[in-house]
XYZ file of C-alpha atoms in Angstrom:
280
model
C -83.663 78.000 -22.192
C -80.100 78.670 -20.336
C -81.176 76.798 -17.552
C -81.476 73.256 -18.519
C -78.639 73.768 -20.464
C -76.391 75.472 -17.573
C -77.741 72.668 -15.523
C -76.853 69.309 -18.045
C -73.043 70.852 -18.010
C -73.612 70.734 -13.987
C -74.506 67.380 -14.084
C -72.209 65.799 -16.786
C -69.339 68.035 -14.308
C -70.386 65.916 -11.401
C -70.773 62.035 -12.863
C -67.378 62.883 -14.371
C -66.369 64.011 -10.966
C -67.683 61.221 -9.154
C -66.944 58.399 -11.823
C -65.012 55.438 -9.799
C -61.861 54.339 -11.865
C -60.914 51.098 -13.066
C -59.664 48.966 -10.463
C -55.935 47.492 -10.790
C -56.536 43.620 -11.300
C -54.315 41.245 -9.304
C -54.543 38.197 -11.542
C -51.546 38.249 -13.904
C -53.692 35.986 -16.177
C -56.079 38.594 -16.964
C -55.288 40.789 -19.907
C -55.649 44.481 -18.398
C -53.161 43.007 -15.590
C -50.455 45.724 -15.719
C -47.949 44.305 -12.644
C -44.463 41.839 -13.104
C -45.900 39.024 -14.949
C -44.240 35.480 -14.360
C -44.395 32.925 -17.498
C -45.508 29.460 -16.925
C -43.472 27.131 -17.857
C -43.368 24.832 -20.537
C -44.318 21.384 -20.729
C -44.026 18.178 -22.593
C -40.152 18.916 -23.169
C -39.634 15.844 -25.473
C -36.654 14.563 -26.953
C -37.547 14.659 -30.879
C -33.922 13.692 -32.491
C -31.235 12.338 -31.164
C -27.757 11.526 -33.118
C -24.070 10.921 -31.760
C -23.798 15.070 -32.774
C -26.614 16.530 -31.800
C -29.619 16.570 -29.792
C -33.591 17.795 -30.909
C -35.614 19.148 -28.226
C -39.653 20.202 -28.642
C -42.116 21.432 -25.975
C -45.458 22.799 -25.466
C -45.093 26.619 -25.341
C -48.044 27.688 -22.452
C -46.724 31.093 -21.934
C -48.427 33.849 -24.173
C -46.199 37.097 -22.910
C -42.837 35.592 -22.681
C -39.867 37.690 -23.914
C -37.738 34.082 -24.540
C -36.877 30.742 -23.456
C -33.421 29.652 -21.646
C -32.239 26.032 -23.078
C -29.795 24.293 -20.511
C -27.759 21.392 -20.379
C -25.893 18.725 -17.730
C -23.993 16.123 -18.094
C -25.335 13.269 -15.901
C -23.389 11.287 -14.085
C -23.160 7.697 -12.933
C -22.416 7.743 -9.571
C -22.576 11.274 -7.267
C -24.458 14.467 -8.622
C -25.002 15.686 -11.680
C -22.729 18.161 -13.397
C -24.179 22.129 -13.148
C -26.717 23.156 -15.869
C -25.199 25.622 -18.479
C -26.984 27.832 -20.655
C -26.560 26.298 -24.289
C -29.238 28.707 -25.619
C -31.752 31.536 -25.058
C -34.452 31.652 -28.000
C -36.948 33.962 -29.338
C -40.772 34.231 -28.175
C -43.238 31.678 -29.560
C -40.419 28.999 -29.980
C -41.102 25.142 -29.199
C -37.961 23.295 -30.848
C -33.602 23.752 -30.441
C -31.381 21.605 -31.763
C -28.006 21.219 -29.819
C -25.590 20.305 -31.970
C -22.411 21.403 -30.178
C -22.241 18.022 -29.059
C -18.607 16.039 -29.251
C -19.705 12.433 -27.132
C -21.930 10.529 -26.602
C -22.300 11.058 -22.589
C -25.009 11.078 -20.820
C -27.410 14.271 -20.680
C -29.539 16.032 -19.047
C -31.753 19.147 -20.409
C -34.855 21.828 -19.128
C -36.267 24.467 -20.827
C -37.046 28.023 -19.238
C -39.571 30.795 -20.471
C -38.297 34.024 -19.695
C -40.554 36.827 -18.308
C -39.789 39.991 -15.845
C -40.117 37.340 -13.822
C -39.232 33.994 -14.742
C -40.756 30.454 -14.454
C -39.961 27.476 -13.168
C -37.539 25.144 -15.224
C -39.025 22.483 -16.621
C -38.732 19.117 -15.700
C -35.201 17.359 -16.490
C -35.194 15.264 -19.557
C -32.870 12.506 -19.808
C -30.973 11.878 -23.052
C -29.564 8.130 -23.313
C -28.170 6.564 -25.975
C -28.353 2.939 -26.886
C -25.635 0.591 -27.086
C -24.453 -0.418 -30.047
C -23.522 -4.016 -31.678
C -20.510 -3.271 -33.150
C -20.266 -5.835 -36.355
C -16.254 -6.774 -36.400
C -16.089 -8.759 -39.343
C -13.870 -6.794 -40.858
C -10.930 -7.273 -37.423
C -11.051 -11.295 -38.514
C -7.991 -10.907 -40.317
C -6.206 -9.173 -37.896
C -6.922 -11.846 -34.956
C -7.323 -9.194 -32.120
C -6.946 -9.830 -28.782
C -10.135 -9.733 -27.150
C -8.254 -8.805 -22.983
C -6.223 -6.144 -25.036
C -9.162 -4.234 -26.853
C -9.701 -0.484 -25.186
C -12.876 1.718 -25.822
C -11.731 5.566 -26.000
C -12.888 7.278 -22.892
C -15.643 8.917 -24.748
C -17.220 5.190 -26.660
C -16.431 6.855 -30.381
C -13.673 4.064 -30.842
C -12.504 0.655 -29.755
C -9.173 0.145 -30.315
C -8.452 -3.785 -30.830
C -4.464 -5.128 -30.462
C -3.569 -7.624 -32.615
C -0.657 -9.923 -33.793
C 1.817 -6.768 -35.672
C -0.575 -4.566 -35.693
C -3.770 -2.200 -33.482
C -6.883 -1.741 -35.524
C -9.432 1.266 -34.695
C -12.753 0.620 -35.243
C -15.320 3.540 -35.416
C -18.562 2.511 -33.130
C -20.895 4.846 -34.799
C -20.307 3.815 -38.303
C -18.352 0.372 -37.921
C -14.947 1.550 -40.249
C -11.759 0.079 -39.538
C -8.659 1.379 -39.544
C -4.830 -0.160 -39.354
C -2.245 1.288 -36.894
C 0.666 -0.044 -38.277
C 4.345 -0.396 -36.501
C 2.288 -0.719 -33.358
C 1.245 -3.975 -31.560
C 0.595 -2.831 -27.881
C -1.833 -0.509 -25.996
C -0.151 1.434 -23.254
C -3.053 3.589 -22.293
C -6.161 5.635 -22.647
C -4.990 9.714 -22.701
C -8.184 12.106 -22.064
C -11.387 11.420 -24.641
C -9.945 10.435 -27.192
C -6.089 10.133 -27.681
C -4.361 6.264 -26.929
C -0.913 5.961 -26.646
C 0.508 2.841 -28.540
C 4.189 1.157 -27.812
C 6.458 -0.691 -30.379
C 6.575 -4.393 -28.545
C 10.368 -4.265 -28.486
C 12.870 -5.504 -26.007
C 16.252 -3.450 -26.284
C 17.783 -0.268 -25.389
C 14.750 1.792 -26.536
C 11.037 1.692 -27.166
C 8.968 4.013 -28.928
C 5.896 5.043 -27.736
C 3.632 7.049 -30.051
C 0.386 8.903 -29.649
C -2.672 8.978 -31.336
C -6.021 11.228 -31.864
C -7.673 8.615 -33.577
C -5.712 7.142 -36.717
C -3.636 10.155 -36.343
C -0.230 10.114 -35.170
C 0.196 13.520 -32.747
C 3.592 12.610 -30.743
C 5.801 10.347 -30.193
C 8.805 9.524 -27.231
C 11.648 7.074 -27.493
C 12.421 5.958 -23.567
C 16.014 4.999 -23.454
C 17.895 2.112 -20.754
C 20.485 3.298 -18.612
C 23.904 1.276 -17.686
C 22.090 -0.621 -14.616
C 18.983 -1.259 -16.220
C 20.214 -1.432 -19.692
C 17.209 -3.234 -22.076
C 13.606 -1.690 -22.097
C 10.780 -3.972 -22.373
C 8.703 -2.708 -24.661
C 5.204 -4.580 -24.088
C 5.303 -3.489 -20.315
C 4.947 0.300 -21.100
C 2.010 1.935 -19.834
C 1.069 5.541 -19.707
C -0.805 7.205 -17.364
C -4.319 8.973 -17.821
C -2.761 12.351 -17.501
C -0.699 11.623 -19.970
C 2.976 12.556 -17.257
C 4.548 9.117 -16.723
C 4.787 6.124 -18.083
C 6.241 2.814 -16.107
C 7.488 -0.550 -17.349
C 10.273 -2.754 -16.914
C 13.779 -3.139 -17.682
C 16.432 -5.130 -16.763
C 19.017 -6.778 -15.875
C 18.882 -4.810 -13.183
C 20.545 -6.984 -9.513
C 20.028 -8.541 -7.609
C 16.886 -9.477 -10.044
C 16.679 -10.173 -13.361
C 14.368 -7.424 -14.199
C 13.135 -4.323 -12.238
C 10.095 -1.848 -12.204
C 10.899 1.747 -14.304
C 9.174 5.357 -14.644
C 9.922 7.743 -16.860
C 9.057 11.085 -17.927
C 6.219 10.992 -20.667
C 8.712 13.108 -23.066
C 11.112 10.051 -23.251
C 14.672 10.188 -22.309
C 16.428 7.865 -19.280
C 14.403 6.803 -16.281
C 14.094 8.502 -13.431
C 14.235 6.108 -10.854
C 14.482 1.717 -11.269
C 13.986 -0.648 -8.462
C 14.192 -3.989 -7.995
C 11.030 -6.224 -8.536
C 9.589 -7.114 -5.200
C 10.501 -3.958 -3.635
C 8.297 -1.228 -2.131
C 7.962 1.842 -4.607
């Protein structure tokens, strides 16, 4: 009786001996795969919302072990390439929408979505984010008679600033709501996104020019004549983009009746005043 028994422990000692073991897989799409996986990206990024503020994104989530998803953003330009992609966002597993709403223009976008893995996959394909162009309804600048070759857009399209006769109306392109500038009749030039500086059309010993973040007043400089170029004229002022210098005219200065001026953006005296006609 200790014989067949002796002799079933013998045998169950050898299959367990001789048993081959599992075999590692090598498709990373199999289940029992135990190497670096590498998530597939998703697809059918689409733009679901889009507002002056912010931006909806959804896609098609065709990963099933990723540990996240990387949201990025460019701005796209014009003319030459794009700007980098920066992270605006890394999300949880299982996630197929983001809303950007750090947003402060209207530029130009562009945005992929990445799933993160131990090893990553591919970004998705760019999507574009456009807006339309608006009609702007102006009804409301009839009374003010602007002057169509002096109207500026802000450098980011939230406002169009309109000159008129006494006065510079702002008009909001997103919601159509216009504002007065008063004291102001003259645009001397576009500063960064969204600031415009405005000039007092005077023609004297001084002009003001003031500043402004929208309706908001933020500074303002009084540029002063000197004895050989004695009255500023007010309407000539313009400021440039980086906001430094701003030129005009004064006069009399001889042997002309009027010559070209630049100051220093703070205000003050000229720096230097030539002659019309003469090389700068």
């Amino acid at each position: 009786m200790r014989v067949p028994t002796l002799l079933a422990a013998f045998l169950m000692a050898l299959c367990a001996c001789d048993l081959p073991s599992d075999p590692v897989p090598t498709n990373p799409y199999d289940p029992a795969f135990d190497g670096d996986r590498q998530a597939t990206s998703p697809d059918r990024v689409a733009l679901a919302v889009s507002t002056p503020t912010s931006v909806t994104l959804a896609w098609a989530d065709r990963s099933s072990f990723e540990i996240g998803f990387r949201v990025e953003r460019a701005v796209q330009q014009l003319y030459g390439g794009d700007a980098p992609y920066e992270t605006v966002a890394v999300l949880p597993p299982n996630t197929t929408t983001y809303t950007d709403a750090t947003l402060t223009d209207t530029a130009p976008r562009l945005y992929r979505v990445t799933a993160l893995a131990a090893i990553d996959g591919a970004p998705s394909a760019p999507l574009g984010v456009r807006y339309p162009t608006e009609t702007l309804a102006l009804d409301a600048l009839a009374a003010t008679a602007p002057d169509v070759q002096r109207a500026r857009f802000s450098a980011d399209g939230e406002a169009l600033y309109a000159a008129g006769f006494g006065n510079v109306s702002v008009v909001r392109t997103g919601s159509g709501a216009v504002q007065q500038l008063g004291g102001v009749n003259q645009i001397a030039g576009l500063l960064g996104s969204d600031r415009l500086a405005l000039v007092e059309v005077q023609t004297g010993p001084t002009a003001t020019v003031r500043t402004y973040a929208g309706a908001a007043v933020v500074s303002q400089a009084t540029f002063v004549g000197t004895s050989t170029c004695s009255t500023v004229i007010g309407y000539s002022l313009r400021v440039s983009h980086d906001g430094r210098t701003v030129a005009g005219m004064c006069g009399p200065l001889a042997p002309f009746g009027s010559g070209l001026a630049v100051w220093p953006a703070g205000g003050g005296t000229p720096r230097f005043a030539v002659p019309l006609g003469h090389e700068v």
